[in-house]
GROMACS .gro file of C-alpha atoms in nm:
model
  393
    1MET     CA    1  13.769  12.726   7.325
    2ALA     CA    2  13.727  12.334   7.424
    3ILE     CA    3  13.855  12.178   7.728
    4ARG     CA    4  14.053  11.848   7.655
    5GLU     CA    5  13.993  11.617   7.951
    6ARG     CA    6  13.997  11.240   8.023
    7LEU     CA    7  13.681  11.114   8.188
    8SER     CA    8  13.470  10.825   8.241
    9GLY     CA    9  13.121  10.826   8.121
   10ASN     CA   10  12.967  10.894   8.472
   11GLU     CA   11  13.206  11.182   8.508
   12ALA     CA   12  13.106  11.351   8.177
   13ILE     CA   13  12.783  11.333   8.284
   14ALA     CA   14  12.852  11.488   8.634
   15ASN     CA   15  13.010  11.769   8.493
   16ALA     CA   16  12.743  11.815   8.216
   17MET     CA   17  12.511  11.872   8.507
   18ARG     CA   18  12.753  12.069   8.687
   19GLN     CA   19  12.763  12.317   8.363
   20ILE     CA   20  12.384  12.284   8.362
   21ASN     CA   21  12.380  12.418   8.754
   22PRO     CA   22  12.014  12.264   8.804
   23ASP     CA   23  11.775  12.360   9.120
   24VAL     CA   24  11.738  12.007   9.244
   25MET     CA   25  11.913  11.675   9.192
   26ALA     CA   26  11.701  11.378   9.363
   27ALA     CA   27  11.909  11.060   9.381
   28PHE     CA   28  11.969  10.720   9.549
   29PRO     CA   29  12.260  10.492   9.477
   30ILE     CA   30  12.239  10.214   9.259
   31THR     CA   31  12.535  10.040   9.030
   32PRO     CA   32  12.644  10.167   8.774
   33SER     CA   33  12.522  10.496   8.836
   34THR     CA   34  12.586  10.554   9.188
   35GLU     CA   35  12.905  10.788   9.086
   36ILE     CA   36  12.665  11.025   8.923
   37PRO     CA   37  12.499  11.196   9.234
   38GLN     CA   38  12.832  11.107   9.426
   39TYR     CA   39  13.061  11.341   9.171
   40PHE     CA   40  12.755  11.600   9.162
   41SER     CA   41  12.726  11.613   9.560
   42THR     CA   42  13.061  11.689   9.605
   43PHE     CA   43  13.025  12.025   9.346
   44VAL     CA   44  12.726  12.079   9.555
   45ALA     CA   45  12.974  12.039   9.887
   46ASN     CA   46  13.220  12.243   9.732
   47GLY     CA   47  12.969  12.553   9.624
   48ARG     CA   48  13.049  12.513   9.255
   49VAL     CA   49  12.699  12.477   9.211
   50ASP     CA   50  12.327  12.589   9.335
   51THR     CA   51  12.144  12.293   9.352
   52GLU     CA   52  11.932  12.157   9.615
   53PHE     CA   53  12.073  11.775   9.655
   54VAL     CA   54  11.806  11.584   9.807
   55PRO     CA   55  11.935  11.252   9.954
   56VAL     CA   56  11.632  11.012   9.943
   57GLU     CA   57  11.566  10.638  10.086
   58SER     CA   58  11.460  10.502   9.728
   59GLU     CA   59  11.481  10.562   9.375
   60HIS     CA   60  11.063  10.554   9.374
   61SER     CA   61  11.129  10.861   9.626
   62ALA     CA   62  11.403  10.950   9.410
   63MET     CA   63  11.123  11.040   9.114
   64SER     CA   64  10.824  11.122   9.330
   65ALA     CA   65  11.077  11.427   9.450
   66CYS     CA   66  11.139  11.494   9.086
   67VAL     CA   67  10.788  11.532   9.019
   68GLY     CA   68  10.724  11.766   9.344
   69SER     CA   69  11.037  11.953   9.245
   70GLU     CA   70  10.989  12.035   8.894
   71ALA     CA   71  10.603  12.081   8.916
   72ALA     CA   72  10.705  12.362   9.176
   73GLY     CA   73  10.902  12.511   8.932
   74ALA     CA   74  11.285  12.381   8.949
   75ARG     CA   75  11.472  12.222   8.687
   76THR     CA   76  11.539  11.862   8.816
   77LEU     CA   77  11.762  11.590   8.749
   78THR     CA   78  11.833  11.284   8.879
   79ALA     CA   79  12.044  10.928   8.775
   80THR     CA   80  11.943  10.542   8.843
   81SER     CA   81  12.019  10.209   8.653
   82SER     CA   82  11.823   9.892   8.623
   83CYS     CA   83  11.616   9.784   8.921
   84GLY     CA   84  11.637  10.141   9.025
   85LEU     CA   85  11.424  10.228   8.707
   86ALA     CA   86  11.224   9.959   8.744
   87LEU     CA   87  11.139  10.100   9.096
   88MET     CA   88  11.033  10.490   8.935
   89TRP     CA   89  10.803  10.303   8.719
   90GLU     CA   90  10.468  10.431   8.874
   91GLU     CA   91  10.623  10.817   8.861
   92LEU     CA   92  10.780  10.730   8.508
   93TYR     CA   93  10.441  10.764   8.378
   94ILE     CA   94  10.337  11.054   8.617
   95ALA     CA   95  10.631  11.266   8.534
   96ALA     CA   96  10.519  11.226   8.136
   97SER     CA   97  10.136  11.246   8.171
   98CYS     CA   98  10.190  11.588   8.407
   99ARG     CA   99  10.447  11.723   8.127
  100LEU     CA  100  10.732  11.766   8.352
  101PRO     CA  101  11.071  11.808   8.186
  102ILE     CA  102  11.294  11.636   8.415
  103ALA     CA  103  11.629  11.506   8.302
  104LEU     CA  104  11.716  11.134   8.385
  105ALA     CA  105  12.084  10.994   8.370
  106CYS     CA  106  11.967  10.652   8.254
  107VAL     CA  107  12.337  10.375   8.303
  108ASN     CA  108  12.194  10.098   8.138
  109ARG     CA  109  12.229   9.768   8.318
  110ALA     CA  110  12.048   9.440   8.327
  111LEU     CA  111  11.690   9.411   8.506
  112SER     CA  112  11.724   9.129   8.798
  113GLY     CA  113  11.673   8.843   8.810
  114PRO     CA  114  11.892   8.636   8.770
  115ILE     CA  115  12.056   8.926   8.963
  116ASN     CA  116  12.318   9.074   8.765
  117ILE     CA  117  12.498   9.426   8.731
  118ASN     CA  118  12.643   9.434   8.396
  119CYS     CA  119  12.516   9.583   8.099
  120ASP     CA  120  12.230   9.528   7.843
  121HIS     CA  121  11.917   9.762   7.797
  122SER     CA  122  11.624   9.599   7.959
  123ASP     CA  123  11.579   9.869   8.202
  124SER     CA  124  11.521  10.150   7.960
  125MET     CA  125  11.405   9.916   7.703
  126GLY     CA  126  11.125   9.845   7.988
  127ALA     CA  127  11.050  10.201   8.017
  128ARG     CA  128  10.998  10.278   7.634
  129ASP     CA  129  10.623  10.306   7.659
  130ALA     CA  130  10.645  10.543   7.945
  131GLY     CA  131  10.606  10.876   7.771
  132TRP     CA  132  10.986  10.958   7.804
  133ILE     CA  133  11.190  11.086   7.505
  134GLN     CA  134  11.490  10.830   7.490
  135ILE     CA  135  11.812  10.942   7.353
  136TYR     CA  136  12.130  10.641   7.367
  137ALA     CA  137  12.505  10.708   7.354
  138GLU     CA  138  12.784  10.508   7.206
  139ASN     CA  139  13.096  10.662   7.382
  140ASN     CA  140  13.132  10.901   7.682
  141GLN     CA  141  13.171  11.200   7.403
  142GLU     CA  142  12.815  11.155   7.305
  143ALA     CA  143  12.694  11.116   7.666
  144TYR     CA  144  12.783  11.428   7.748
  145ASP     CA  145  12.673  11.621   7.447
  146ASN     CA  146  12.338  11.469   7.475
  147PHE     CA  147  12.326  11.582   7.829
  148VAL     CA  148  12.418  11.886   7.735
  149GLN     CA  149  12.122  11.911   7.509
  150ALA     CA  150  11.869  11.746   7.669
  151TYR     CA  151  11.692  12.068   7.848
  152ARG     CA  152  11.668  12.207   7.530
  153ILE     CA  153  11.466  11.957   7.392
  154ALA     CA  154  11.250  11.841   7.705
  155GLU     CA  155  11.171  12.199   7.795
  156HIS     CA  156  11.066  12.357   7.454
  157LYS     CA  157  10.725  12.457   7.443
  158ASP     CA  158  10.590  12.225   7.195
  159VAL     CA  159  10.758  11.958   7.378
  160ARG     CA  160  10.743  11.973   7.781
  161LEU     CA  161  10.830  11.585   7.835
  162PRO     CA  162  11.077  11.418   8.067
  163ILE     CA  163  11.408  11.296   7.932
  164MET     CA  164  11.608  10.978   7.957
  165ILE     CA  165  11.988  11.046   7.862
  166CYS     CA  166  12.131  10.676   7.827
  167GLN     CA  167  12.455  10.504   7.845
  168ASP     CA  168  12.564  10.135   7.866
  169GLY     CA  169  12.683  10.060   8.233
  170PHE     CA  170  13.051   9.990   8.293
  171ILE     CA  171  13.150   9.973   7.907
  172THR     CA  172  13.091  10.376   7.929
  173SER     CA  173  13.028  10.465   8.249
  174HIS     CA  174  13.350  10.351   8.419
  175SER     CA  175  13.566  10.345   8.111
  176VAL     CA  176  13.797  10.665   8.098
  177GLU     CA  177  13.835  10.834   7.738
  178ASN     CA  178  13.951  11.148   7.588
  179ILE     CA  179  13.667  11.422   7.557
  180SER     CA  180  13.578  11.767   7.440
  181LEU     CA  181  13.426  11.956   7.741
  182LEU     CA  182  13.224  12.273   7.663
  183GLU     CA  183  13.308  12.579   7.848
  184ASP     CA  184  13.125  12.643   8.135
  185ASP     CA  185  12.969  13.002   8.026
  186GLU     CA  186  12.891  12.811   7.666
  187VAL     CA  187  12.720  12.553   7.810
  188LYS     CA  188  12.514  12.767   8.056
  189ASN     CA  189  12.430  12.999   7.757
  190PHE     CA  190  12.328  12.716   7.553
  191VAL     CA  191  12.113  12.534   7.806
  192GLY     CA  192  11.967  12.908   7.897
  193GLU     CA  193  11.720  12.966   8.223
  194TYR     CA  194  11.462  12.790   8.317
  195ASN     CA  195  11.104  12.985   8.284
  196PRO     CA  196  10.825  12.747   8.304
  197GLU     CA  197  10.495  12.925   8.222
  198ALA     CA  198  10.292  12.703   8.474
  199TYR     CA  199  10.441  12.596   8.808
  200LEU     CA  200  10.257  12.556   9.145
  201LEU     CA  201  10.491  12.844   9.330
  202ASN     CA  202  10.336  13.050   9.119
  203ASP     CA  203  10.115  13.310   9.319
  204ASN     CA  204   9.978  13.452   9.052
  205ALA     CA  205   9.797  13.163   8.853
  206SER     CA  206   9.586  12.848   8.963
  207TYR     CA  207   9.753  12.537   8.856
  208ALA     CA  208   9.689  12.180   8.895
  209VAL     CA  209   9.956  11.880   8.871
  210GLY     CA  210   9.791  11.504   8.848
  211PRO     CA  211   9.412  11.564   8.895
  212TYR     CA  212   9.192  11.268   8.870
  213ASP     CA  213   9.085  11.268   8.507
  214ASN     CA  214   8.730  11.101   8.406
  215PRO     CA  215   8.634  10.908   8.043
  216THR     CA  216   8.548  11.267   7.917
  217HIS     CA  217   8.887  11.411   7.916
  218TYR     CA  218   9.190  11.164   7.973
  219ILE     CA  219   9.195  11.001   7.612
  220GLU     CA  220   9.240  11.414   7.504
  221HIS     CA  221   9.522  11.464   7.757
  222LYS     CA  222   9.695  11.118   7.610
  223ARG     CA  223   9.649  11.267   7.297
  224GLN     CA  224   9.844  11.588   7.351
  225GLN     CA  225  10.050  11.400   7.521
  226THR     CA  226  10.188  11.193   7.221
  227GLN     CA  227  10.173  11.523   6.990
  228ALA     CA  228  10.453  11.634   7.245
  229MET     CA  229  10.634  11.319   7.151
  230ILE     CA  230  10.552  11.345   6.796
  231ASN     CA  231  10.714  11.724   6.802
  232ALA     CA  232  11.006  11.623   6.965
  233LYS     CA  233  11.178  11.462   6.689
  234GLN     CA  234  11.223  11.853   6.505
  235VAL     CA  235  11.314  11.979   6.812
  236ILE     CA  236  11.584  11.759   6.890
  237LEU     CA  237  11.692  11.832   6.508
  238ASP     CA  238  11.694  12.173   6.550
  239VAL     CA  239  11.861  12.178   6.912
  240ALA     CA  240  12.135  11.942   6.733
  241LYS     CA  241  12.180  12.184   6.488
  242GLU     CA  242  12.239  12.473   6.702
  243PHE     CA  243  12.460  12.220   6.897
  244LYS     CA  244  12.686  12.141   6.611
  245GLU     CA  245  12.745  12.536   6.571
  246LEU     CA  246  12.835  12.544   6.887
  247SER     CA  247  13.086  12.248   6.928
  248GLY     CA  248  13.140  12.134   6.583
  249ARG     CA  249  12.984  11.775   6.649
  250GLU     CA  250  12.737  11.671   6.469
  251TYR     CA  251  12.429  11.447   6.579
  252GLY     CA  252  12.090  11.366   6.445
  253LEU     CA  253  11.796  11.104   6.523
  254PHE     CA  254  12.089  10.845   6.400
  255GLU     CA  255  12.413  10.796   6.266
  256GLU     CA  256  12.433  10.629   5.923
  257TYR     CA  257  12.778  10.459   5.862
  258LYS     CA  258  12.924  10.353   5.502
  259LEU     CA  259  12.515  10.280   5.413
  260ASP     CA  260  12.510  10.467   5.098
  261ASP     CA  261  12.548  10.170   4.900
  262ALA     CA  262  12.515   9.884   5.154
  263GLU     CA  263  12.356   9.574   5.052
  264ILE     CA  264  12.390   9.400   5.399
  265ALA     CA  265  12.361   9.607   5.692
  266LEU     CA  266  12.282   9.632   6.104
  267VAL     CA  267  12.098   9.868   6.296
  268ILE     CA  268  12.235   9.882   6.658
  269ILE     CA  269  12.200  10.087   6.985
  270GLY     CA  270  12.460  10.189   7.225
  271SER     CA  271  12.832  10.104   7.279
  272ALA     CA  272  12.835   9.817   7.046
  273ALA     CA  273  12.815  10.021   6.760
  274GLY     CA  274  13.172  10.109   6.776
  275THR     CA  275  13.255   9.716   6.764
  276SER     CA  276  13.007   9.700   6.499
  277LYS     CA  277  13.200   9.973   6.313
  278ASP     CA  278  13.505   9.781   6.302
  279ALA     CA  279  13.336   9.489   6.171
  280VAL     CA  280  13.221   9.694   5.863
  281ASP     CA  281  13.560   9.836   5.835
  282LYS     CA  282  13.667   9.496   5.807
  283LEU     CA  283  13.429   9.388   5.539
  284ARG     CA  284  13.408   9.706   5.321
  285ALA     CA  285  13.812   9.631   5.295
  286GLU     CA  286  13.736   9.287   5.176
  287GLY     CA  287  13.518   9.420   4.894
  288VAL     CA  288  13.205   9.340   5.113
  289LYS     CA  289  12.896   9.622   5.099
  290ALA     CA  290  12.839   9.648   5.419
  291GLY     CA  291  12.725   9.939   5.665
  292LEU     CA  292  12.517  10.004   5.989
  293LEU     CA  293  12.252  10.246   6.110
  294LYS     CA  294  12.344  10.337   6.496
  295LEU     CA  295  12.017  10.481   6.660
  296ARG     CA  296  12.073  10.760   6.894
  297VAL     CA  297  11.667  10.866   6.936
  298PHE     CA  298  11.454  10.565   7.043
  299ARG     CA  299  11.171  10.785   7.135
  300PRO     CA  300  11.030  10.939   6.973
  301PHE     CA  301  11.080  10.651   6.723
  302PRO     CA  302  11.223  10.777   6.384
  303ALA     CA  303  11.036  10.524   6.187
  304GLU     CA  304  10.970  10.715   5.842
  305GLU     CA  305  11.367  10.838   5.869
  306ILE     CA  306  11.469  10.479   5.922
  307ALA     CA  307  11.297  10.326   5.662
  308GLU     CA  308  11.421  10.541   5.401
  309ALA     CA  309  11.789  10.536   5.507
  310LEU     CA  310  11.769  10.164   5.440
  311LYS     CA  311  11.513  10.102   5.167
  312ASN     CA  312  11.835   9.980   4.931
  313VAL     CA  313  11.979   9.720   5.164
  314LYS     CA  314  11.903   9.381   5.087
  315ALA     CA  315  11.929   9.158   5.399
  316LEU     CA  316  11.926   9.360   5.784
  317ALA     CA  317  12.024   9.246   6.100
  318ILE     CA  318  11.850   9.431   6.374
  319MET     CA  319  12.068   9.454   6.696
  320ASP     CA  320  11.880   9.407   7.054
  321ARG     CA  321  12.039   9.402   7.379
  322ALA     CA  322  11.703   9.327   7.541
  323ASP     CA  323  11.431   9.058   7.486
  324SER     CA  324  11.080   9.127   7.500
  325PHE     CA  325  10.968   8.805   7.590
  326SER     CA  326  10.725   8.800   7.320
  327SER     CA  327  10.888   8.494   7.161
  328GLN     CA  328  10.916   8.739   6.863
  329GLY     CA  329  11.269   8.920   6.920
  330GLY     CA  330  11.317   9.245   7.091
  331PRO     CA  331  11.156   9.595   7.082
  332LEU     CA  332  11.411   9.761   6.834
  333GLY     CA  333  11.348   9.461   6.625
  334ALA     CA  334  10.990   9.495   6.647
  335GLU     CA  335  10.972   9.838   6.562
  336VAL     CA  336  11.246   9.867   6.297
  337THR     CA  337  11.077   9.573   6.125
  338GLY     CA  338  10.721   9.785   6.184
  339ALA     CA  339  10.865  10.092   6.019
  340LEU     CA  340  11.013   9.868   5.725
  341TYR     CA  341  10.639   9.735   5.623
  342ARG     CA  342  10.479  10.027   5.665
  343ALA     CA  343  10.729  10.179   5.416
  344GLY     CA  344  10.685   9.904   5.173
  345ALA     CA  345  11.042   9.836   5.182
  346ALA     CA  346  11.156   9.493   5.045
  347VAL     CA  347  11.420   9.474   5.339
  348LYS     CA  348  11.436   9.070   5.462
  349THR     CA  349  11.526   9.105   5.818
  350VAL     CA  350  11.629   8.895   6.116
  351ASN     CA  351  11.651   9.015   6.438
  352TYR     CA  352  11.930   8.930   6.718
  353VAL     CA  353  11.918   8.950   7.104
  354TYR     CA  354  12.320   8.996   7.204
  355GLY     CA  355  12.530   9.073   7.468
  356LEU     CA  356  12.251   9.031   7.769
  357GLY     CA  357  12.407   9.092   8.114
  358GLY     CA  358  12.721   9.222   7.991
  359ARG     CA  359  12.845   8.932   7.756
  360ASP     CA  360  13.106   9.056   7.562
  361VAL     CA  361  13.017   9.142   7.189
  362LYS     CA  362  13.363   9.110   6.959
  363VAL     CA  363  13.412   9.197   6.622
  364GLU     CA  364  13.392   8.820   6.530
  365ASN     CA  365  13.072   8.816   6.674
  366ILE     CA  366  12.937   9.057   6.451
  367LEU     CA  367  13.112   8.931   6.180
  368GLU     CA  368  12.906   8.607   6.228
  369VAL     CA  369  12.617   8.825   6.216
  370PHE     CA  370  12.712   8.968   5.844
  371ASP     CA  371  12.803   8.626   5.741
  372ALA     CA  372  12.426   8.518   5.798
  373LEU     CA  373  12.313   8.843   5.619
  374LYS     CA  374  12.539   8.730   5.307
  375GLU     CA  375  12.383   8.396   5.261
  376ILE     CA  376  12.020   8.567   5.331
  377GLU     CA  377  12.103   8.823   5.059
  378LYS     CA  378  12.240   8.505   4.835
  379THR     CA  379  11.917   8.257   4.888
  380GLY     CA  380  11.672   8.482   4.979
  381CYS     CA  381  11.583   8.305   5.260
  382VAL     CA  382  11.570   8.457   5.613
  383GLY     CA  383  11.546   8.147   5.772
  384GLU     CA  384  11.488   8.181   6.174
  385SER     CA  385  11.405   8.584   6.182
  386PHE     CA  386  11.480   8.580   6.574
  387ARG     CA  387  11.811   8.441   6.688
  388TYR     CA  388  12.023   8.516   6.991
  389LEU     CA  389  12.414   8.563   6.917
  390SER     CA  390  12.680   8.385   7.131
  391VAL     CA  391  12.435   8.186   7.308
  392ARG     CA  392  12.586   7.827   7.405
  393GLU     CA  393  12.238   7.634   7.309
   0.00000   0.00000   0.00000
């Protein structure tokens, strides 16, 4: 039976962690993810979990401790944001290359500088090539559901990669919504016990973590890592299918919203998808064939599936809540455009950077984007292919 609750996104994540009952949590506080280890530490103190909670002196130390405990054979997790994730940079690559299925709750926040504590995706997008699976949530329910599915994906024998479950700082992390929690036993049975094949504390087998890799083997190990990310795509879908049977809630690599006959559309990640759906609804009521693709899984990047879903769209806006500073737009823009090009799709694209540092994104802002798409569809001319939304020039 579902448990109806009213929780913030951070509380929802902390409750998912409690239900999973991991072996180790190592964490250091940073806004806006601080509440997650704070809530979870109360579960530890009250004996509601068996977890060893490790308070460390920095985020680099947090991920270092996670690497050590996961390598020893312990199911391990952490949470962080923004500059905390950046301080973990070195260890993120180590965790992925050592094939350690650590789970990280990333509460998205702008990277400094200037100093800013509000939402954009520059932190997790900056780590997009570190080898971590990345799954994004639109709302609190999705944040909870994604974390419940996380270990089933990361620990799968064909994957064994760390996973980052992302939600928008303050917009979802501190906002309270009605959500449905699974029963504790349901989560426990769904996630299952962690039984790694190789780990440092196994007395019966030799095992090395993080050895020196010379040129005769390094590229083969990177190829194996890449194959694990390729495998993760099908595992994500398989786990989502099982989760639907348990919860009734359906997930895929992305969500198609009124996209079947859409002539103009957006691709977007995170909480602004909800605002964009309202804009789509308004345009549909006016007879405009507008649609939306909300990307849930950014790593592995579902290029072929995205291209197939968008092949009949005439004009497309790709919305980035991060700038790659390439002078060509954001990371999502580059990857979606590349996917369409490789698929031979004749879709005219424009890339918008929006919402940096927590700038509000309103329905009228999204309608401005759709107005631009109408003009592109009408004239066949894209014009400036990289634009900023709602900027005082």
